[in-house]
Amino acid sequence: MFKKILIANRGEIVCRVIRACRDMNIKTVAVYSEADKDALHVRMADEAYFIGAPPSNESYLRWEKIIEAAKKSGAEAIHPGYGFLSENSEFVREVTKEGITFIGPSPEAMEAMGGKISARKIAIKAGVPVVPGTTEPLKSAEDALETAKEFGFPVMLKASAGGGGKGMRLVENEHDLKNAFEAAQSEALASFGDGSVYIEKAIVRPRHIEIQIFSDTHGNFVHLGERECSIQRRHQKVVEECPSPINDDYLRQEMGECAIKVARAVDYVGAGTVEFLVSDLDKSFYFLEMNTRLQVEHPVTELVTGIDLVREQILVANGAELSFLQKDIAWNNHAIECRVYAEDPENNFLPAPGKITRLCIPQGNGVRDDGGVYKGAEVSIYYDPMISKLAVHGRTRAEAIDRLRRALREYEVGGIKTTLPFFREIVEDEEFIAGKLDTGFIARFNERKQVKKIDEATRDLALIASALAFADKQKSVSNKSQNAKLSVSRWVIAGRAAGHRNWF
Ligand code: MV4
């Protein structure tokens, strides 16, 4: 077994991997930029190496500095976490060249799944349902129009080298197609250096459900069930849960087997996630893409299956067979995770970096908080402003929601704005509570919020109007109008102060 592992990342995922290593008596090595010199992940690791200036392309993306730290420290393996170099096949090759083990899949598997068109082709060949669409880049706007008419509108234009929604365009009708196609091409070229765009039939109001798979170097493949990830803001998942509210054993098995077919097709090794779009109408599902890394939201799968995915990654990277067979995997409880960010929900979720002056992390039954900060820590402007992932679990979804409410009440962060108030509203939302989730959830949630605000304002205005009418009536009846107006306005103010907005 490895004696020492370097984690080529920062923040909460490094702290999380360190905990798994500690459980396995493996020493840990952290790397850090100038901005992270006092970070929690540096404090927690057994050793830490400075790798450069704060910008990621001068530190966490500089693989020669990371490999140098691994060699200096004598780390036998590197865990990439997620993001940064976690899906960079060149980095894997450089690490392997140095005789260091990369904890993750082969560079070939990464490359096969990195291109969205190549991934679609692999899924089709593996007999897995994909969204109806092309498997070659569109040649021109005319080609796009011809193809769109074949599938029928609405259609989705996607960048072949894209992912995570970048360069994607929903096109409702043929009049909008030409401009959308040209915009998608130029955005794809600017973002990925590859302007090729393909087209799919748009699945309307789909759920975004992903399957966790795991495999080893001995040909064993299992799935660990699904995660519901439909609550997203700008293609960033914000709330994830396991199981999906629309889960049934048949759907889980069908999707799980399809996910394994895709993984087998690229000789995948380790933890991977296969994403699907699922129609609420008939639970039909379509392969979307495969992520060749451990996902941010992996804790909800761990809480429901009881499996430590990072521990399993390390064992498999060290040549062990999977610790479990498919028949050994059971799904108990219901887990929900919120990604708590230093962003200001009142200011369009703009990043809100700064110093954390107070920190109260929720604890107790059914609560897990994977965090990367402490009281006094600085949330940096250079990186993803995640504070922690708050995950809760209960025997049922209702119990998990109650626990999430309690944990969100307990959770306090002082000195910076966070998305905690946003989650406190989400858990009271009727569609969320009913499990009516799809990729349009946030848009509808915001609409409901606007409507509530207008209703409240209207109600206040109605009250004031009736109060003034009452005061006027009083005035015509007696000359105590001044006291009457004062008493009414005092009544209104007292009511508002006591929060009794429904007094009027
Ligand atoms: C789609 C789709 C509907 N129809 N493709 C989003 C990013 C990447 N994971 C693929 N995504 C989607 N592809 C077709 N043919 C819906 C999504 C989608 C989505 C779209 C708009 C807004 C939010 C979304 C969240 C998840 C998935």
XYZ file of C-alpha atoms and ligand atoms in Angstrom:
531
model
C 0.000 0.000 0.000
C 1.093 3.603 -0.624
C 2.887 5.191 2.299
C 2.423 8.751 1.076
C -0.073 10.440 -1.282
C 0.084 13.972 -2.704
C -3.281 15.681 -3.319
C -2.941 17.990 -6.315
C -5.755 20.330 -5.396
C -6.914 22.833 -2.773
C -9.845 23.449 -0.414
C -12.393 21.005 0.938
C -11.609 18.071 -1.370
C -8.011 17.977 -0.105
C -9.267 17.895 3.514
C -11.672 15.117 2.528
C -8.953 13.010 0.832
C -6.612 13.580 3.795
C -9.271 12.081 6.115
C -9.491 8.928 3.980
C -5.688 8.677 3.966
C -5.574 9.125 7.763
C -8.089 6.258 8.113
C -5.650 4.161 6.059
C -2.469 5.298 7.845
C -1.185 6.964 4.685
C 0.856 10.160 4.992
C -0.351 13.152 3.017
C 1.309 15.917 1.025
C -0.442 19.158 0.156
C 0.526 21.789 -2.392
C -0.344 25.453 -2.039
C -0.160 28.787 -3.773
C 0.807 32.065 -2.137
C -2.892 32.807 -1.500
C -3.348 29.479 0.326
C -0.319 29.577 2.583
C -2.614 29.637 5.693
C -5.333 27.433 4.220
C -6.922 24.560 6.130
C -5.747 21.926 3.667
C -2.121 23.024 4.237
C -2.570 22.838 7.997
C -4.144 19.379 7.854
C -1.545 17.688 5.622
C 1.570 16.028 7.022
C 3.719 18.021 4.576
C 3.065 20.970 2.274
C 4.919 22.382 -0.732
C 4.688 25.886 -2.137
C 3.982 25.747 -5.881
C 3.561 29.348 -6.981
C 1.616 32.580 -7.275
C -2.164 32.644 -6.639
C -3.454 32.426 -10.248
C -4.234 28.761 -10.986
C -2.158 28.801 -14.180
C 0.852 29.760 -12.029
C 0.211 27.139 -9.342
C -2.464 24.407 -9.278
C -2.324 23.910 -13.057
C 1.479 23.818 -13.194
C 1.943 20.072 -13.315
C 5.769 20.265 -13.375
C 5.665 21.968 -9.947
C 3.228 19.375 -8.613
C 5.326 16.482 -9.911
C 8.441 18.107 -8.436
C 6.693 18.272 -5.021
C 5.693 14.612 -5.345
C 9.270 13.588 -6.106
C 10.723 15.766 -3.324
C 8.267 14.360 -0.766
C 8.569 10.760 -1.938
C 4.830 10.498 -2.573
C 4.125 7.280 -4.477
C 0.718 8.425 -5.747
C -1.164 11.589 -6.657
C -4.888 12.146 -6.040
C -6.157 14.940 -8.370
C -9.435 15.747 -6.585
C -11.849 17.414 -9.032
C -11.359 20.358 -11.367
C -7.777 21.621 -12.018
C -5.779 18.729 -13.551
C -8.213 15.944 -12.593
C -9.214 15.241 -16.233
C -5.956 16.301 -17.911
C -4.617 13.292 -19.809
C -1.208 14.927 -20.407
C -0.784 15.344 -16.648
C -1.567 11.648 -16.162
C 1.097 10.720 -18.725
C 3.707 12.988 -17.092
C 2.928 11.553 -13.623
C 3.093 7.968 -14.863
C 6.362 8.691 -16.692
C 7.901 9.553 -13.308
C 6.824 6.194 -11.874
C 4.178 7.838 -9.707
C 0.652 6.328 -9.584
C -2.184 8.569 -10.765
C -5.295 7.814 -8.688
C -7.845 7.781 -11.488
C -8.536 6.416 -14.983
C -6.143 6.064 -17.926
C -5.380 9.056 -20.167
C -7.044 7.186 -23.037
C -10.318 6.865 -21.108
C -10.168 10.583 -20.249
C -9.588 11.520 -23.896
C -12.340 9.211 -25.148
C -14.847 10.954 -22.865
C -13.406 14.450 -23.152
C -14.826 14.996 -26.622
C -18.643 15.174 -26.490
C -19.082 13.726 -30.003
C -16.642 10.880 -29.370
C -18.461 10.149 -26.093
C -21.779 10.008 -27.963
C -20.333 7.618 -30.546
C -19.016 5.330 -27.787
C -22.386 5.317 -26.029
C -24.230 4.517 -29.290
C -21.799 1.676 -30.025
C -22.284 0.376 -26.475
C -26.050 0.231 -27.068
C -26.814 3.053 -24.635
C -29.645 5.501 -25.516
C -28.367 8.954 -26.490
C -30.323 12.095 -27.222
C -31.347 12.013 -30.934
C -28.772 14.127 -32.777
C -25.703 14.180 -35.005
C -22.417 12.405 -34.344
C -20.473 14.638 -36.700
C -19.933 18.408 -36.462
C -22.385 20.502 -38.484
C -20.887 21.804 -41.742
C -22.871 25.035 -42.028
C -25.951 26.899 -40.860
C -27.829 25.299 -43.789
C -26.700 21.853 -42.612
C -27.874 22.785 -39.110
C -31.286 23.833 -40.437
C -31.746 20.657 -42.489
C -30.832 18.501 -39.513
C -32.994 20.499 -37.088
C -36.010 20.014 -39.379
C -35.315 16.269 -39.290
C -35.546 16.183 -35.464
C -38.079 18.947 -35.047
C -37.676 22.022 -32.841
C -36.670 22.802 -30.159
C -33.075 21.695 -30.746
C -29.875 22.089 -28.735
C -26.632 23.249 -30.382
C -23.543 22.045 -28.497
C -19.794 22.570 -28.763
C -18.014 19.255 -29.547
C -15.152 20.280 -27.236
C -17.539 21.759 -24.673
C -19.138 20.420 -21.534
C -21.021 21.695 -18.534
C -23.264 23.790 -20.745
C -20.522 26.000 -22.187
C -21.230 26.870 -25.837
C -24.701 25.343 -25.651
C -27.682 27.025 -27.342
C -31.376 26.118 -27.109
C -33.073 27.004 -30.426
C -36.880 27.147 -30.432
C -37.511 27.723 -34.185
C -35.830 27.915 -37.609
C -35.731 31.723 -37.656
C -33.324 31.765 -34.699
C -31.164 28.919 -35.943
C -28.622 30.677 -38.178
C -27.626 33.306 -35.579
C -27.557 30.725 -32.799
C -25.356 28.419 -34.876
C -22.862 31.192 -35.671
C -22.832 32.345 -32.012
C -22.276 28.777 -30.781
C -19.405 28.306 -33.246
C -17.613 31.512 -32.243
C -18.092 30.853 -28.508
C -16.783 27.298 -28.924
C -13.741 28.543 -30.856
C -13.045 31.225 -28.230
C -13.570 28.913 -25.241
C -12.070 25.648 -26.459
C -10.030 26.463 -29.566
C -12.379 24.174 -31.473
C -15.392 25.759 -33.183
C -17.094 22.495 -34.132
C -20.741 22.318 -33.119
C -23.234 19.459 -33.254
C -26.997 19.348 -32.791
C -29.449 17.356 -30.684
C -33.206 17.229 -30.225
C -33.813 19.304 -27.064
C -35.292 17.291 -24.215
C -37.786 19.651 -22.618
C -37.594 20.140 -18.828
C -35.400 17.080 -18.245
C -34.038 15.898 -14.940
C -30.271 15.717 -14.725
C -29.563 12.350 -13.074
C -26.093 10.833 -12.879
C -24.890 7.332 -12.049
C -21.812 6.675 -9.913
C -19.798 3.771 -11.293
C -16.697 2.079 -9.916
C -14.299 -0.380 -11.562
C -10.920 -1.928 -10.851
C -7.961 -3.297 -12.837
C -9.393 -6.826 -12.653
C -12.419 -6.204 -14.879
C -14.954 -5.679 -12.079
C -17.589 -2.976 -12.686
C -20.404 -1.883 -10.351
C -22.781 1.047 -10.127
C -23.557 2.798 -6.863
C -26.896 4.206 -7.898
C -28.040 7.617 -8.964
C -27.733 11.220 -7.841
C -30.432 13.789 -8.675
C -28.598 16.937 -9.816
C -31.347 18.968 -11.490
C -31.105 21.995 -9.201
C -28.426 23.965 -11.040
C -27.535 27.630 -11.417
C -25.775 28.519 -14.696
C -24.940 24.829 -15.181
C -23.399 24.657 -11.703
C -25.040 22.040 -9.482
C -26.142 23.619 -6.200
C -28.269 20.917 -4.535
C -27.791 17.206 -5.124
C -29.510 14.207 -3.587
C -29.550 10.441 -3.491
C -31.818 8.674 -4.289
C -33.636 10.672 -6.950
C -37.250 11.488 -5.978
C -38.342 9.606 -9.129
C -36.155 6.619 -8.302
C -37.471 3.122 -8.677
C -35.455 -0.066 -8.615
C -36.067 -0.751 -12.293
C -34.905 2.723 -13.413
C -31.854 2.524 -11.168
C -30.895 -0.888 -12.550
C -31.476 0.128 -16.172
C -29.469 3.349 -15.859
C -26.794 1.622 -13.786
C -26.293 -1.082 -16.421
C -26.095 1.531 -19.177
C -23.533 3.511 -17.209
C -21.421 0.369 -16.784
C -21.653 -0.359 -20.538
C -20.187 3.088 -21.271
C -17.418 2.637 -18.686
C -16.536 -0.839 -19.989
C -16.331 0.539 -23.537
C -13.332 2.677 -22.553
C -11.754 0.164 -20.130
C -12.475 2.594 -17.330
C -10.701 2.163 -13.977
C -11.757 3.846 -10.747
C -14.562 6.203 -9.761
C -16.529 7.696 -12.650
C -19.875 9.357 -13.235
C -22.178 8.911 -16.220
C -24.657 11.758 -16.678
C -28.131 11.282 -18.162
C -31.104 13.431 -19.074
C -34.307 11.853 -17.823
C -37.803 12.727 -19.025
C -40.290 13.136 -16.175
C -43.091 12.009 -18.488
C -42.043 8.435 -19.163
C -38.699 8.134 -17.314
C -36.933 7.635 -20.647
C -33.258 8.445 -20.232
C -30.491 9.559 -22.559
C -26.705 9.488 -22.162
C -25.298 12.997 -21.857
C -21.604 12.722 -20.939
C -19.175 10.919 -18.657
C -17.037 12.616 -16.008
C -13.731 10.816 -15.500
C -13.107 12.039 -11.967
C -14.578 11.942 -8.458
C -17.502 14.380 -8.366
C -18.004 17.236 -5.904
C -21.313 15.646 -4.883
C -19.949 12.178 -4.074
C -20.863 12.474 -0.322
C -24.592 11.824 -0.932
C -23.708 8.462 -2.493
C -21.391 7.658 0.423
C -24.084 8.525 2.992
C -26.659 6.245 1.345
C -24.409 3.298 0.439
C -21.970 3.511 3.366
C -19.043 3.195 0.926
C -16.008 5.503 1.247
C -15.335 6.321 -2.422
C -11.930 7.914 -1.819
C -10.738 4.885 0.179
C -11.922 2.680 -2.688
C -10.088 4.888 -5.232
C -6.841 4.470 -3.304
C -7.256 0.693 -2.940
C -8.054 0.255 -6.661
C -5.107 2.490 -7.680
C -2.917 0.213 -5.610
C -4.090 -2.789 -7.637
C -6.736 -4.201 -5.295
C -10.015 -5.672 -6.483
C -13.175 -3.732 -5.606
C -14.102 -4.337 -1.939
C -17.691 -5.165 -2.944
C -19.767 -6.859 -5.627
C -22.940 -5.391 -7.100
C -25.031 -7.618 -4.841
C -23.303 -6.180 -1.774
C -24.420 -2.621 -2.524
C -27.558 -1.427 -0.741
C -29.152 2.012 -0.662
C -30.446 3.077 2.755
C -31.582 6.515 3.864
C -31.941 9.641 1.809
C -29.139 12.219 1.510
C -29.217 15.825 0.334
C -26.210 18.103 -0.224
C -25.998 21.889 -0.537
C -22.887 23.561 -1.924
C -22.331 26.528 0.428
C -20.542 29.344 -1.430
C -19.144 32.762 -0.511
C -21.511 34.439 -2.958
C -24.165 37.120 -2.424
C -27.662 35.849 -3.337
C -28.946 39.440 -3.062
C -26.408 40.564 -5.655
C -26.891 38.018 -8.403
C -24.669 35.499 -6.608
C -21.537 37.511 -7.266
C -18.515 36.081 -5.424
C -18.179 37.576 -1.923
C -14.559 36.923 -0.895
C -13.224 38.108 2.440
C -12.270 37.050 5.962
C -14.481 34.651 7.915
C -14.970 36.298 11.322
C -17.386 33.704 12.752
C -18.010 30.093 11.817
C -20.563 27.751 13.355
C -20.687 24.409 11.515
C -23.843 22.316 12.017
C -23.314 18.943 13.669
C -25.344 16.142 15.201
C -27.316 13.215 13.866
C -27.308 12.841 10.102
C -25.146 15.888 9.377
C -21.835 15.901 7.451
C -20.044 19.082 6.475
C -17.058 18.727 4.115
C -15.396 22.087 4.598
C -12.143 23.770 3.716
C -12.269 26.879 5.930
C -11.949 27.988 9.578
C -12.674 31.126 11.638
C -10.184 33.744 10.436
C -9.607 32.087 7.058
C -9.681 34.217 3.918
C -11.998 33.186 1.076
C -9.825 34.016 -1.910
C -10.773 35.859 -5.093
C -8.576 33.499 -7.127
C -10.559 30.299 -6.799
C -14.028 28.781 -6.708
C -15.500 30.420 -3.557
C -16.810 27.203 -2.010
C -16.931 27.233 1.782
C -18.234 23.719 2.312
C -20.632 21.051 1.142
C -23.350 20.547 3.744
C -24.814 17.049 3.449
C -27.574 15.602 5.612
C -29.317 12.247 5.625
C -32.418 10.728 7.119
C -34.499 7.586 6.801
C -36.783 9.316 4.304
C -36.581 12.377 2.059
C -38.943 14.228 4.404
C -36.686 13.488 7.367
C -33.636 14.575 5.377
C -35.351 17.873 4.520
C -36.238 18.459 8.190
C -32.614 17.764 9.113
C -31.403 20.111 6.362
C -33.667 22.856 7.746
C -32.221 22.347 11.221
C -28.629 22.270 9.931
C -29.138 25.416 7.842
C -30.529 27.177 10.915
C -27.464 26.133 12.898
C -24.954 27.039 10.167
C -23.465 30.521 10.700
C -20.733 32.283 8.710
C -19.735 35.808 9.784
C -17.764 38.433 7.882
C -18.805 37.438 4.358
C -22.022 36.904 2.409
C -22.942 33.283 1.669
C -25.599 31.317 -0.162
C -27.013 29.973 3.140
C -30.128 32.257 2.978
C -30.780 30.931 -0.553
C -30.816 27.322 0.707
C -33.047 28.278 3.649
C -35.589 29.431 1.045
C -35.117 26.373 -1.180
C -36.026 23.972 1.666
C -39.345 25.827 2.138
C -40.217 25.776 -1.565
C -43.281 23.716 -2.409
C -41.823 22.238 -5.611
C -38.606 21.257 -3.847
C -40.548 19.637 -0.992
C -42.666 17.759 -3.538
C -39.528 16.560 -5.337
C -40.719 18.221 -8.547
C -37.221 18.869 -9.869
C -35.913 19.434 -13.371
C -33.307 21.647 -15.018
C -35.773 24.540 -15.013
C -36.272 24.413 -11.215
C -34.179 27.472 -10.319
C -35.828 29.611 -12.984
C -39.304 28.722 -11.648
C -38.144 29.106 -8.041
C -37.015 32.670 -8.801
C -40.344 33.420 -10.491
C -42.247 32.153 -7.438
C -40.066 34.339 -5.242
C -40.844 37.425 -7.355
C -44.566 36.686 -7.243
C -44.448 36.363 -3.435
C -42.663 39.738 -3.183
C -45.318 41.412 -5.363
C -48.113 39.806 -3.350
C -46.609 41.137 -0.116
C -46.177 44.638 -1.521
C -49.746 44.593 -2.820
C -51.047 43.449 0.537
C -49.170 46.256 2.353
C -50.556 48.835 -0.044
C -54.096 47.505 0.464
C -53.626 47.766 4.207
C -52.362 51.309 4.123
C -55.226 52.335 1.837
C -57.821 50.793 4.172
C -56.104 52.282 7.213
C -56.225 55.751 5.671
C -59.872 55.246 4.668
C -60.580 54.204 8.273
C -58.788 57.315 9.549
C -60.709 59.555 7.161
C -63.995 57.999 8.267
C -62.976 58.591 11.854
C -62.175 62.217 10.970
C -65.663 62.844 9.570
C -67.183 61.289 12.699
C -65.116 62.994 15.335
C -62.323 65.524 15.663
C -60.003 62.914 17.149
C -58.781 62.191 13.619
C -55.145 63.033 14.505
C -55.082 60.484 17.327
C -56.924 58.002 15.092
C -54.298 58.333 12.315
C -51.498 58.103 14.864
C -53.077 55.065 16.518
C -53.575 53.369 13.119
C -50.004 54.090 11.994
C -48.702 52.891 15.375
C -50.833 49.767 14.905
C -49.360 49.185 11.440
C -45.792 49.717 12.670
C -46.315 47.467 15.703
C -47.763 44.772 13.480
C -44.867 44.947 11.038
C -42.289 45.026 13.859
C -43.833 41.883 15.355
C -43.611 40.284 11.936
C -47.370 39.840 11.844
C -47.539 40.572 8.140
C -50.768 38.618 8.010
C -52.481 40.999 10.459
C -53.440 42.916 7.344
C -29.319 19.043 -22.974
C -30.533 19.432 -22.342
C -31.724 19.217 -23.034
N -31.716 18.654 -24.271
N -29.345 18.477 -24.191
C -26.418 21.002 -19.764
C -24.910 21.019 -19.763
C -24.543 19.684 -20.238
N -24.374 18.828 -19.094
C -25.684 19.265 -21.117
N -26.839 19.967 -20.632
C -28.060 19.780 -21.155
N -28.134 19.217 -22.368
C -30.522 18.291 -24.821
N -30.540 17.725 -26.049
C -30.462 19.991 -21.054
C -29.223 20.141 -20.470
C -29.155 20.682 -19.123
C -29.495 22.011 -18.891
C -29.858 22.825 -19.934
C -30.172 24.129 -19.650
C -30.126 24.624 -18.360
C -29.728 23.821 -17.336
C -29.401 22.506 -17.579
C -28.977 21.668 -16.535
C -28.660 20.357 -16.804
C -28.743 19.862 -18.107
